[in-house]
Coordinates of C-alpha atoms in Angstrom, one line a residue:
Chain A
M1290 CA 102.9 23.7 100.9
I1291 CA 104.3 24.2 97.4
E1292 CA 104.2 21.3 94.9
L1293 CA 105.9 21.2 91.5
Q1294 CA 104.6 18.5 89.2
Q1295 CA 106.7 17.7 86.1
V1296 CA 107.6 21.3 85.6
S1297 CA 109.7 22.3 82.6
F1298 CA 110.5 25.7 81.3
G1299 CA 112.8 27.2 78.7
Y1300 CA 113.9 30.6 77.3
G1301 CA 113.6 30.3 73.5
G1302 CA 114.3 26.8 72.3
G1303 CA 116.3 25.2 75.2
F1304 CA 115.3 24.2 78.6
A1305 CA 116.2 26.2 81.7
A1306 CA 114.2 23.8 83.9
R1307 CA 113.7 20.1 83.2
D1308 CA 111.2 17.8 84.9
W1309 CA 111.1 19.4 88.3
N1310 CA 109.1 17.3 90.8
L1311 CA 109.2 18.7 94.3
T1312 CA 107.2 19.2 97.4
L1313 CA 108.2 22.0 99.7
E1314 CA 106.6 21.6 103.2
D1315 CA 105.5 24.3 105.6
H1316 CA 107.6 24.8 108.7
S1317 CA 110.8 24.6 106.7
L1318 CA 113.6 26.7 105.3
T1319 CA 114.8 25.3 102.0
A1320 CA 118.0 26.6 100.4
V1321 CA 118.5 26.4 96.6
I1322 CA 122.2 26.2 95.6
G1323 CA 123.9 25.8 92.3
E1324 CA 126.2 27.4 89.8
N1325 CA 125.3 30.6 87.9
G1326 CA 122.8 29.8 85.3
S1327 CA 121.7 26.5 86.9
G1328 CA 118.1 27.6 87.1
K1329 CA 117.8 28.9 90.7
T1330 CA 116.2 32.3 89.8
T1331 CA 114.1 30.6 87.2
L1332 CA 112.7 28.3 89.9
L1333 CA 111.7 31.3 92.0
R1334 CA 110.3 33.2 89.1
L1335 CA 108.2 30.2 88.1
L1336 CA 106.8 29.9 91.6
A1337 CA 106.1 33.6 91.9
G1338 CA 104.1 33.5 88.7
E1339 CA 106.5 35.7 86.8
L1340 CA 107.1 32.9 84.4
R1341 CA 104.7 30.3 83.1
P1342 CA 105.8 26.6 83.0
R1343 CA 106.1 25.2 79.5
E1344 CA 105.0 21.9 80.9
G1345 CA 103.6 20.7 84.3
R1346 CA 101.9 22.6 87.0
I1347 CA 102.6 24.3 90.3
L1348 CA 100.3 23.9 93.3
L1349 CA 100.1 26.2 96.3
D1350 CA 98.3 24.5 99.1
G1351 CA 96.7 22.3 96.5
R1352 CA 95.6 25.1 94.2
D1353 CA 97.1 25.5 90.7
T1354 CA 98.9 28.9 90.6
A1355 CA 98.0 29.3 87.0
S1356 CA 94.3 29.6 87.9
L1357 CA 94.9 32.0 90.9
P1358 CA 94.2 35.7 90.4
K1359 CA 97.4 37.7 90.8
R1360 CA 96.5 39.4 94.0
A1361 CA 95.2 36.1 95.6
L1362 CA 98.6 34.6 94.7
A1363 CA 100.4 37.5 96.3
R1364 CA 98.4 37.1 99.5
S1365 CA 99.6 33.5 99.7
L1366 CA 103.1 33.9 98.3
S1367 CA 105.7 36.7 98.6
Y1368 CA 108.7 37.1 96.4
F1369 CA 112.0 39.0 97.2
P1370 CA 113.7 39.4 93.8
Q1371 CA 117.4 39.9 93.4
G1372 CA 117.6 43.3 91.6
R1373 CA 115.3 46.2 92.3
P1374 CA 115.2 49.9 91.4
I1375 CA 115.5 52.1 94.5
P1376 CA 112.2 54.0 94.9
D1377 CA 112.0 57.6 95.9
M1378 CA 110.1 56.8 99.1
T1379 CA 110.6 56.6 102.8
V1380 CA 111.1 53.3 104.6
E1381 CA 107.6 53.3 106.0
E1382 CA 106.1 54.0 102.6
V1383 CA 107.9 51.1 101.0
V1384 CA 107.0 48.7 103.8
S1385 CA 103.3 49.8 103.7
L1386 CA 103.1 48.7 100.0
G1387 CA 103.6 45.1 101.3
R1388 CA 99.9 45.4 102.3
Y1389 CA 98.8 46.0 98.7
P1390 CA 97.7 42.4 98.0
H1391 CA 95.4 42.7 101.0
V1392 CA 94.1 46.2 100.8
G1393 CA 94.4 47.1 97.1
A1394 CA 93.6 50.6 95.9
R1395 CA 92.0 51.7 99.1
G1396 CA 95.3 51.8 101.0
E1397 CA 96.3 50.8 104.5
R1398 CA 94.3 53.4 106.4
T1399 CA 92.8 51.4 109.3
P1400 CA 94.6 51.2 112.7
A1401 CA 94.8 47.5 112.3
E1402 CA 96.7 47.9 109.0
R1403 CA 99.0 50.6 110.5
Q1404 CA 99.7 48.2 113.3
R1405 CA 100.7 45.4 110.9
I1406 CA 103.1 47.8 109.1
L1407 CA 104.7 48.9 112.4
F1408 CA 105.1 45.4 113.6
A1409 CA 106.8 44.4 110.3
M1410 CA 109.2 47.3 110.6
E1411 CA 110.0 46.5 114.3
R1412 CA 110.6 42.9 113.4
A1413 CA 113.0 43.6 110.5
G1414 CA 114.8 46.3 112.6
V1415 CA 113.9 49.2 110.4
A1416 CA 111.4 51.0 112.6
S1417 CA 114.1 53.4 114.1
F1418 CA 114.6 54.9 110.6
A1419 CA 111.1 54.6 109.3
S1420 CA 110.9 58.1 108.0
R1421 CA 114.2 58.1 106.2
P1422 CA 114.3 57.9 102.4
V1423 CA 115.3 54.4 101.1
R1424 CA 117.8 56.0 98.7
E1425 CA 119.9 57.2 101.7
L1426 CA 120.3 53.8 103.3
S1427 CA 123.1 51.3 103.0
Y1428 CA 122.6 48.2 100.9
G1429 CA 122.2 46.1 104.1
E1430 CA 119.6 48.5 105.5
R1431 CA 117.7 48.4 102.2
Q1432 CA 117.6 44.6 102.2
R1433 CA 116.0 44.8 105.7
V1434 CA 113.5 47.3 104.4
Y1435 CA 112.4 44.8 101.7
L1436 CA 112.3 42.1 104.3
A1437 CA 110.0 44.3 106.3
M1438 CA 107.8 44.8 103.2
Q1439 CA 107.6 41.0 102.8
L1440 CA 106.8 40.6 106.5
A1441 CA 104.0 43.1 106.0
Q1442 CA 102.8 41.1 103.0
D1443 CA 102.2 38.3 105.5
A1444 CA 102.2 35.4 103.0
N1445 CA 102.5 31.8 104.0
H1446 CA 105.0 31.0 101.3
C1447 CA 108.1 33.2 101.1
L1448 CA 110.6 33.2 98.3
F1449 CA 114.0 35.0 98.6
D1450 CA 116.5 35.4 95.8
E1451 CA 120.0 35.8 97.3
P1452 CA 118.9 38.0 100.2
T1453 CA 122.4 38.0 101.7
N1454 CA 124.2 39.4 98.6
F1455 CA 126.5 42.3 99.5
L1456 CA 125.6 42.0 103.2
D1457 CA 128.4 41.9 105.8
A1458 CA 128.7 38.7 107.9
A1459 CA 126.7 39.9 110.9
A1460 CA 123.9 41.2 108.6
A1461 CA 123.9 37.9 106.6
F1462 CA 123.5 35.9 109.8
S1463 CA 120.8 38.2 111.0
M1464 CA 118.9 37.8 107.7
L1465 CA 119.1 34.0 107.8
E1466 CA 117.9 34.1 111.5
Q1467 CA 114.9 36.0 110.3
L1468 CA 114.2 33.4 107.6
R1469 CA 114.6 30.6 110.1
A1470 CA 112.1 32.4 112.4
L1471 CA 109.6 32.6 109.5
A1472 CA 109.9 28.9 108.9
G1473 CA 109.6 28.3 112.7
E1474 CA 106.2 30.0 112.5
G1475 CA 104.9 27.5 110.1
R1476 CA 105.7 29.2 106.8
C1477 CA 107.2 27.5 103.7
V1478 CA 110.4 29.5 103.0
L1479 CA 112.5 29.0 99.9
C1480 CA 115.8 30.9 99.5
V1481 CA 118.4 31.0 96.8
L1482 CA 121.8 31.3 98.4
H1483 CA 125.3 31.5 96.9
D1484 CA 127.0 31.2 100.3
L1485 CA 127.2 27.5 100.9
S1486 CA 128.3 27.8 104.5
L1487 CA 125.1 29.8 105.3
A1488 CA 123.0 27.4 103.4
M1489 CA 124.4 24.4 105.2
Q1490 CA 124.2 26.1 108.6
Y1491 CA 120.6 27.4 108.4
A1492 CA 118.6 25.5 105.9
H1493 CA 116.5 22.5 106.9
R1494 CA 116.7 21.2 103.4
I1495 CA 119.0 21.9 100.4
L1496 CA 118.2 21.7 96.7
L1497 CA 121.1 21.5 94.3
L1498 CA 120.5 22.5 90.7
H1499 CA 122.8 21.9 87.8
G1500 CA 122.0 22.8 84.2
G1501 CA 118.3 23.2 84.9
R1502 CA 118.1 19.8 86.7
L1503 CA 117.6 19.0 90.3
V1504 CA 120.6 16.8 91.0
A1505 CA 120.6 16.6 94.8
D1506 CA 117.9 17.1 97.5
G1507 CA 118.2 16.4 101.2
T1508 CA 119.1 17.7 104.6
P1509 CA 122.5 19.5 104.9
E1510 CA 124.0 16.2 106.4
Q1511 CA 122.7 14.2 103.5
I1512 CA 124.0 16.7 100.9
D1513 CA 127.4 16.7 102.6
A1514 CA 127.5 12.9 102.6
S1515 CA 126.4 12.6 99.0
G1516 CA 129.5 14.4 97.6
A1517 CA 127.2 16.3 95.2
V1518 CA 128.5 19.7 96.2
E1519 CA 132.1 18.7 95.2
E1520 CA 130.9 16.9 92.1
Y1521 CA 128.7 19.8 90.7
L1522 CA 130.1 22.9 92.3
G1523 CA 133.8 22.0 92.4
V1524 CA 134.2 22.9 96.1
A1525 CA 134.5 20.7 99.2
L1526 CA 132.6 21.0 102.5
R1527 CA 134.3 20.5 105.8
R1528 CA 132.2 20.0 108.9
V1529 CA 133.4 21.8 111.9
E1530 CA 131.9 21.3 115.4
T1531 CA 131.5 24.4 117.4
S1532 CA 129.8 25.2 120.7
N1533 CA 126.8 26.5 118.7
G1534 CA 126.6 23.2 116.7
A1535 CA 128.0 22.1 113.4
V1536 CA 129.1 24.6 110.8
Y1537 CA 130.5 23.9 107.3
A1538 CA 133.6 25.5 105.9
V1539 CA 133.9 25.6 102.1
T1540 CA 137.3 24.7 100.7
P1541 CA 138.7 24.3 97.1
G1542 CA 137.6 21.0 95.6
H1543 CA 139.3 18.6 93.2
R1544 CA 138.1 20.7 90.2
V1545 CA 140.0 23.8 91.4
Chain B
M685 CA 98.0 31.8 109.9
S686 CA 99.2 35.3 110.5
I687 CA 102.0 36.4 112.8
L688 CA 100.7 39.9 112.4
Q689 CA 97.3 39.4 113.9
N690 CA 98.6 39.1 117.5
C691 CA 101.2 41.7 117.4
C692 CA 102.2 43.5 120.5
I693 CA 102.9 47.0 119.2
P694 CA 100.7 49.5 121.1
K695 CA 97.9 50.8 119.0
S696 CA 99.2 53.9 117.3
S697 CA 97.1 56.8 116.4
R698 CA 97.5 58.3 112.9
R699 CA 100.1 61.1 113.0
P700 CA 98.9 64.3 111.3
D701 CA 100.7 64.6 108.0
R702 CA 102.3 68.0 107.4
R703 CA 101.8 67.5 103.7
E704 CA 98.0 67.8 104.2
W705 CA 98.2 71.6 104.5
L706 CA 99.1 71.7 100.8
F707 CA 95.6 70.3 100.0
W708 CA 94.2 73.5 101.4
I709 CA 96.9 75.8 100.0
L710 CA 97.0 74.5 96.4
P711 CA 93.2 74.7 95.7
L712 CA 93.2 78.1 97.3
L713 CA 96.0 79.1 95.0
A714 CA 94.1 77.8 92.0
V715 CA 91.0 79.8 93.1
A716 CA 93.1 83.0 93.6
A717 CA 94.8 82.5 90.2
F718 CA 91.3 82.1 88.7
V719 CA 89.9 85.3 90.2
L720 CA 93.1 87.2 89.2
A721 CA 92.8 85.9 85.6
L722 CA 89.3 87.3 85.4
L723 CA 90.3 90.7 86.8
V724 CA 93.6 91.3 85.0
G725 CA 94.1 92.0 81.3
A726 CA 94.6 94.6 78.6
S727 CA 91.3 96.2 79.6
R728 CA 90.3 97.1 83.1
V729 CA 87.1 95.3 83.9
D730 CA 84.8 95.6 86.9
L731 CA 84.0 92.0 87.9
G732 CA 80.9 93.2 89.9
E733 CA 79.6 95.0 86.8
A734 CA 80.1 91.8 84.7
L735 CA 78.2 89.7 87.3
S736 CA 75.4 92.3 87.5
A737 CA 75.1 92.3 83.7
A738 CA 75.0 88.5 83.7
L739 CA 72.2 88.4 86.3
A740 CA 70.3 91.1 84.4
G741 CA 70.7 89.3 81.1
E742 CA 72.6 92.3 79.5
R743 CA 74.5 90.3 76.9
E744 CA 75.8 93.4 75.1
N745 CA 77.5 94.8 78.2
T746 CA 81.3 95.2 77.5
A747 CA 82.4 93.9 81.0
Y748 CA 80.2 90.9 80.7
R749 CA 81.5 90.1 77.2
I750 CA 85.1 90.4 78.2
V751 CA 84.7 88.3 81.3
F752 CA 82.3 85.6 80.1
Y753 CA 83.4 85.3 76.5
L754 CA 87.1 85.8 76.8
R755 CA 88.6 85.5 80.2
L756 CA 86.4 82.9 81.8
P757 CA 86.8 80.2 79.1
R758 CA 90.5 81.0 78.9
A759 CA 90.9 80.7 82.7
L760 CA 88.9 77.4 82.8
G761 CA 91.0 76.1 79.9
A762 CA 94.3 77.0 81.6
L763 CA 93.2 75.3 84.8
L764 CA 92.1 72.1 82.9
A765 CA 95.1 72.0 80.6
G766 CA 97.6 72.7 83.5
G767 CA 96.1 69.9 85.7
A768 CA 95.8 67.5 82.8
L769 CA 99.4 68.0 81.5
A770 CA 100.9 67.9 84.9
T771 CA 99.0 64.6 85.7
A772 CA 100.0 63.2 82.3
G773 CA 103.6 63.9 83.3
V774 CA 103.3 62.1 86.6
L775 CA 101.7 59.1 84.8
L776 CA 104.4 58.9 82.1
Q777 CA 107.2 59.2 84.7
A778 CA 105.7 56.3 86.6
V779 CA 105.0 54.1 83.6
L780 CA 108.4 54.6 81.9
Q781 CA 110.2 54.9 85.3
N782 CA 111.9 57.9 84.0
P783 CA 111.8 61.2 85.8
M784 CA 112.5 63.1 82.6
A785 CA 109.4 61.8 80.9
A786 CA 106.8 64.4 80.2
P787 CA 104.2 64.7 77.4
N788 CA 106.2 67.3 75.5
V789 CA 109.7 65.9 76.1
I790 CA 108.9 62.4 74.8
G791 CA 106.8 63.4 71.8
V792 CA 103.3 62.7 73.3
N793 CA 102.2 66.3 72.7
A794 CA 103.7 66.2 69.3
G795 CA 101.6 63.2 68.4
A796 CA 98.5 65.0 69.7
G797 CA 99.5 68.0 67.7
F798 CA 100.0 66.1 64.5
F799 CA 96.6 64.4 64.7
S800 CA 94.9 67.7 65.6
I801 CA 96.4 69.5 62.6
L802 CA 95.5 66.5 60.4
A803 CA 91.9 66.7 61.7
M804 CA 91.9 70.5 61.1
A805 CA 93.1 69.9 57.5
L806 CA 90.7 67.1 56.7
F807 CA 87.6 68.5 58.5
P808 CA 88.0 72.3 58.5
G809 CA 85.8 74.2 60.8
V810 CA 84.8 71.2 63.0
L811 CA 86.0 71.6 66.6
G812 CA 84.2 68.8 68.4
H813 CA 86.4 66.0 67.1
L814 CA 89.7 67.6 68.0
P815 CA 90.1 66.1 71.5
L816 CA 89.5 62.6 70.1
A817 CA 92.0 63.2 67.2
A818 CA 94.5 64.6 69.7
F819 CA 94.0 61.6 72.0
L820 CA 94.7 59.2 69.2
G821 CA 97.8 61.1 68.2
A822 CA 99.1 61.2 71.8
L823 CA 98.3 57.5 72.2
L824 CA 100.2 56.6 69.0
A825 CA 103.3 58.4 70.3
A826 CA 103.0 57.0 73.8
L827 CA 102.5 53.4 72.5
L828 CA 105.5 53.7 70.2
I829 CA 107.8 54.9 73.0
Y830 CA 106.4 52.2 75.4
A831 CA 106.9 49.5 72.8
V832 CA 110.5 50.5 72.2
S833 CA 111.2 50.6 76.0
A834 CA 109.4 47.2 76.5
V835 CA 111.0 45.3 73.6
T836 CA 114.5 46.6 74.0
G837 CA 114.6 47.0 77.8
A838 CA 116.2 50.3 77.0
G839 CA 117.4 52.5 79.9
R840 CA 116.1 56.0 80.9
V841 CA 118.3 57.9 78.5
T842 CA 117.5 55.8 75.5
V843 CA 113.8 56.0 76.1
T844 CA 114.0 59.8 76.4
L845 CA 116.1 60.0 73.2
V846 CA 113.6 57.8 71.4
G847 CA 110.8 60.1 72.6
V848 CA 112.7 63.1 71.4
A849 CA 113.1 61.4 68.0
V850 CA 109.4 60.5 67.8
G851 CA 108.6 64.1 68.7
S852 CA 110.7 65.5 65.9
I853 CA 109.2 63.1 63.4
L854 CA 105.7 64.0 64.4
T855 CA 106.5 67.7 64.4
A856 CA 107.9 67.4 60.9
A857 CA 104.7 65.5 59.9
S858 CA 102.6 68.4 61.3
N859 CA 104.6 70.9 59.3
T860 CA 104.1 68.8 56.2
V861 CA 100.3 68.9 56.7
K862 CA 100.6 72.6 57.2
T863 CA 102.4 73.0 53.9
L864 CA 100.1 70.7 52.0
F865 CA 96.9 72.2 53.3
P866 CA 97.7 75.9 53.5
D867 CA 94.0 77.0 53.2
S868 CA 92.6 74.7 55.9
V869 CA 95.5 75.1 58.3
Y870 CA 96.6 78.7 57.7
D871 CA 97.0 80.0 61.2
I872 CA 98.4 77.4 63.5
S873 CA 101.6 79.1 64.7
D874 CA 99.8 79.8 68.1
F875 CA 98.9 76.1 68.1
L876 CA 102.5 75.0 67.5
I877 CA 103.9 77.3 70.1
G878 CA 101.1 76.6 72.6
G879 CA 98.8 79.3 73.8
L880 CA 95.3 79.9 75.2
S881 CA 94.4 83.0 73.2
G882 CA 91.9 81.3 71.0
V883 CA 90.2 79.2 73.7
S884 CA 86.4 79.3 73.9
L885 CA 83.8 77.3 75.7
A886 CA 83.2 75.4 72.4
T887 CA 86.8 74.1 72.5
V888 CA 87.2 73.6 76.2
L889 CA 84.0 71.7 76.9
P890 CA 84.6 68.6 74.7
A891 CA 88.1 68.4 76.2
A892 CA 86.7 68.7 79.7
V893 CA 84.4 65.8 79.0
M894 CA 87.6 63.7 78.6
I895 CA 89.8 65.3 81.1
L896 CA 87.6 65.3 84.2
P897 CA 86.7 61.6 84.2
A898 CA 90.3 60.7 83.5
L899 CA 91.5 62.7 86.5
G900 CA 88.9 61.0 88.6
I901 CA 90.1 57.5 87.5
T902 CA 93.7 58.6 88.1
L903 CA 93.0 59.6 91.7
L904 CA 91.2 56.3 92.4
G905 CA 94.1 54.2 91.1
S906 CA 97.0 56.1 92.6
R907 CA 98.0 53.2 94.8
S908 CA 99.1 51.0 91.8
L909 CA 101.5 53.8 90.7
D910 CA 103.3 53.5 94.0
V911 CA 103.5 49.7 93.6
L912 CA 104.8 50.2 90.0
S913 CA 107.6 52.4 91.2
L914 CA 109.1 49.5 93.1
G915 CA 110.0 47.9 89.8
E916 CA 108.4 45.3 87.6
E917 CA 109.3 42.2 89.6
V918 CA 108.5 43.5 93.1
A919 CA 105.2 45.0 91.7
G920 CA 104.3 41.6 90.2
G921 CA 105.1 39.9 93.5
L922 CA 102.7 42.2 95.2
G923 CA 99.9 41.1 92.9
L924 CA 99.9 43.9 90.3
R925 CA 99.3 43.0 86.7
V926 CA 102.2 45.1 85.5
S927 CA 101.6 45.1 81.7
R928 CA 97.9 45.7 82.0
V929 CA 98.3 48.5 84.6
R930 CA 101.0 50.2 82.6
L931 CA 98.9 50.1 79.5
L932 CA 95.9 51.6 81.4
W933 CA 98.0 54.5 82.7
L934 CA 99.5 55.1 79.3
L935 CA 96.0 55.3 77.9
L936 CA 95.0 57.8 80.5
S937 CA 98.1 59.9 80.0
A938 CA 97.3 60.0 76.3
V939 CA 93.7 61.1 77.1
L940 CA 94.9 63.9 79.4
A941 CA 97.7 65.2 77.2
G942 CA 95.7 64.8 74.0
A943 CA 92.6 66.6 75.3
A944 CA 94.7 69.4 76.7
V945 CA 96.7 69.8 73.4
S946 CA 93.4 69.9 71.4
F947 CA 92.5 73.3 72.7
C948 CA 95.8 74.9 73.9
G949 CA 98.3 73.5 71.4
L950 CA 101.7 72.2 72.1
I951 CA 102.3 73.8 75.5
G952 CA 105.5 72.5 76.9
F953 CA 107.1 71.8 80.2
V954 CA 104.1 71.9 82.5
G955 CA 104.2 68.1 82.6
L956 CA 107.8 68.2 83.6
I957 CA 108.1 71.2 85.9
V958 CA 105.0 70.8 88.0
P959 CA 105.5 67.1 89.0
H960 CA 109.1 67.7 90.0
V961 CA 108.2 70.7 92.1
M962 CA 105.3 68.8 93.7
R963 CA 107.6 65.8 94.4
R964 CA 109.8 68.2 96.4
L965 CA 106.8 69.5 98.3
V966 CA 104.7 66.4 99.0
G967 CA 107.1 63.5 98.2
N968 CA 106.6 60.6 95.8
R969 CA 103.5 58.9 97.0
H970 CA 100.9 59.3 94.3
R971 CA 98.1 59.7 96.8
Y972 CA 99.6 63.1 97.5
L973 CA 101.5 63.8 94.3
L974 CA 98.5 63.4 92.0
P975 CA 96.1 65.9 93.6
A976 CA 99.0 68.3 94.2
S977 CA 99.9 68.1 90.5
I978 CA 96.3 68.6 89.4
F979 CA 95.8 71.8 91.5
G980 CA 99.5 72.9 91.2
G981 CA 99.5 72.4 87.4
G982 CA 96.2 74.2 87.0
A983 CA 97.3 77.2 89.1
F984 CA 100.8 77.3 87.5
L985 CA 99.5 77.4 83.9
L986 CA 96.8 79.9 84.8
L987 CA 99.3 82.2 86.5
A988 CA 101.8 81.8 83.6
D989 CA 99.0 82.6 81.1
T990 CA 98.0 85.7 83.1
V991 CA 101.6 86.9 83.2
S992 CA 102.1 86.2 79.5
R993 CA 99.1 88.3 78.5
T994 CA 99.8 91.2 80.8
L995 CA 103.6 91.4 80.8
F996 CA 103.8 93.3 77.5
S997 CA 100.2 94.5 77.4
P998 CA 98.5 95.3 75.1
Y999 CA 100.7 92.8 73.2
E1000 CA 100.4 89.2 74.2
L1001 CA 103.2 86.7 74.5
P1002 CA 101.9 83.1 73.9
V1003 CA 102.2 81.2 77.1
G1004 CA 104.1 78.4 75.3
I1005 CA 107.0 80.8 74.8
L1006 CA 107.1 81.9 78.4
L1007 CA 107.0 78.2 79.6
S1008 CA 109.8 77.2 77.2
L1009 CA 111.9 80.1 78.5
V1010 CA 111.4 78.9 82.1
G1011 CA 111.1 75.1 81.3
G1012 CA 114.3 74.9 79.2
P1013 CA 116.6 76.0 82.0
F1014 CA 114.6 73.8 84.5
F1015 CA 115.2 70.7 82.3
I1016 CA 118.9 71.4 82.1
G1017 CA 119.0 71.8 85.8
L1018 CA 117.2 68.6 86.3
V1019 CA 119.7 66.7 84.1
L1020 CA 122.6 68.2 86.1
M1021 CA 121.0 67.3 89.4
E1022 CA 120.4 63.7 88.2
R1023 CA 124.0 63.4 87.3
R1024 CA 125.2 64.8 90.6
A1025 CA 122.9 62.4 92.5
K1026 CA 124.4 59.4 90.6
R1027 CA 128.0 60.3 91.6

């Protein structure tokens, strides 16, 4: 469980986050939506310990993240940032680094550690090209490699910053299925998404940020009913019933 | 809770790694280069005679004097300096995330050289403090470049250019000291070009005291360099204290480059060529790359030095000139390959 208590943060003089009070439960996939610059990545970076709150505190299973050693934090919380350099390593080498918070400098040399890495690669669908250099992979394949690394990290709290960017439709659905599965295992999953349809279809809960403030918080149905998406994002949602359940189409709103 | 505890993948045995053969080949190559360096030179020397003289305590024996006073310290110096400079190159490339970073390219060697020359001018005749002075100079240059890259968020090319500028400032400073203290620093052309002709145990041993522990620490912490290569945010997410770790590696690279420069002068390109060749042979994981660079760098510099002192025998070409002749084209090729890879 992640708790934010009166958290505020700013770059320079202004505020990028204002009075965030939130509790994110285990067993749930929460999507963070909002315009560019609304504070979505700031939220993730605060939770990951990359930024320090100006006010308030962040608790991870009841423990203040400010007092947690960095590696202890990484054992409990994993972070999938948006932009990353492409390392000159093979898939397996990158995935194995996910075990760093657990094994540190001694490396993942035991059979049990190797097994964890193999399992993470199998689960993310990258085991078949484990020995290929990451540089030679497509963007979608690279995203799956980083997902595998995060699976190898085996943290109970998982943060993802726009993991479906540049993915084709099938790969994006597959990525969200993986995140749902992580939540289904009892993890607390928080994911920044620009694709509202995907967010509404897969998330258990939606957080809508606007100008550094949390302006809407609820289930997809509650968010749809509140009209907040149209008010703050300028687009309308249309619920469509399909044989696989309800999905949401995004259409131009009154501001467009 | 862990999904990974009950995983269903069959227990895999560890596959033999074909890179591991290099850990036999490279040390053997270094040993072979070492023996060759003792045997080959302007004078023909019987190694057996030198060893017999050593055992019999015949200190005036010519073979003994050539091997133990000239060739042995020089060979040890080449091994140490080659390993240290190649390792410093690997560290700088990881810290600055720039494959073109090397102690001589980005001015770290020039910083070590400036402080060494300054120490020679201020304390003439004292050799023991040179490694420390060179370390401080290397550290100054490395911190300056790191600060520019950290504060401005500059890209690879900018950092390299800043390093080149820092290098030329510090080289100019060295030349100024040379001009102002002509009596104390009268014969430093070998130092500025880089060479091992003046190496003795008195200059190698103080440097070895700094280089050997630094190499040991580097090997122990190689894992964090792998994590660092994933980028700042991912590395932070994996629990690495990025700023602290970067600073530690920068310090160690300054120790290694500074100590090497203190006795062999401004030898260039070892820190660039060797890591790149080793990357091709063993890949980019520092667990393999670092030991390969230590032995490969040592063997490379020792062989280059042996070639440089025997090529035009009895005249000797400073090894720095030979390395620049080889390293310059290598660097240009590297830039061209980088550009092609980006297209």
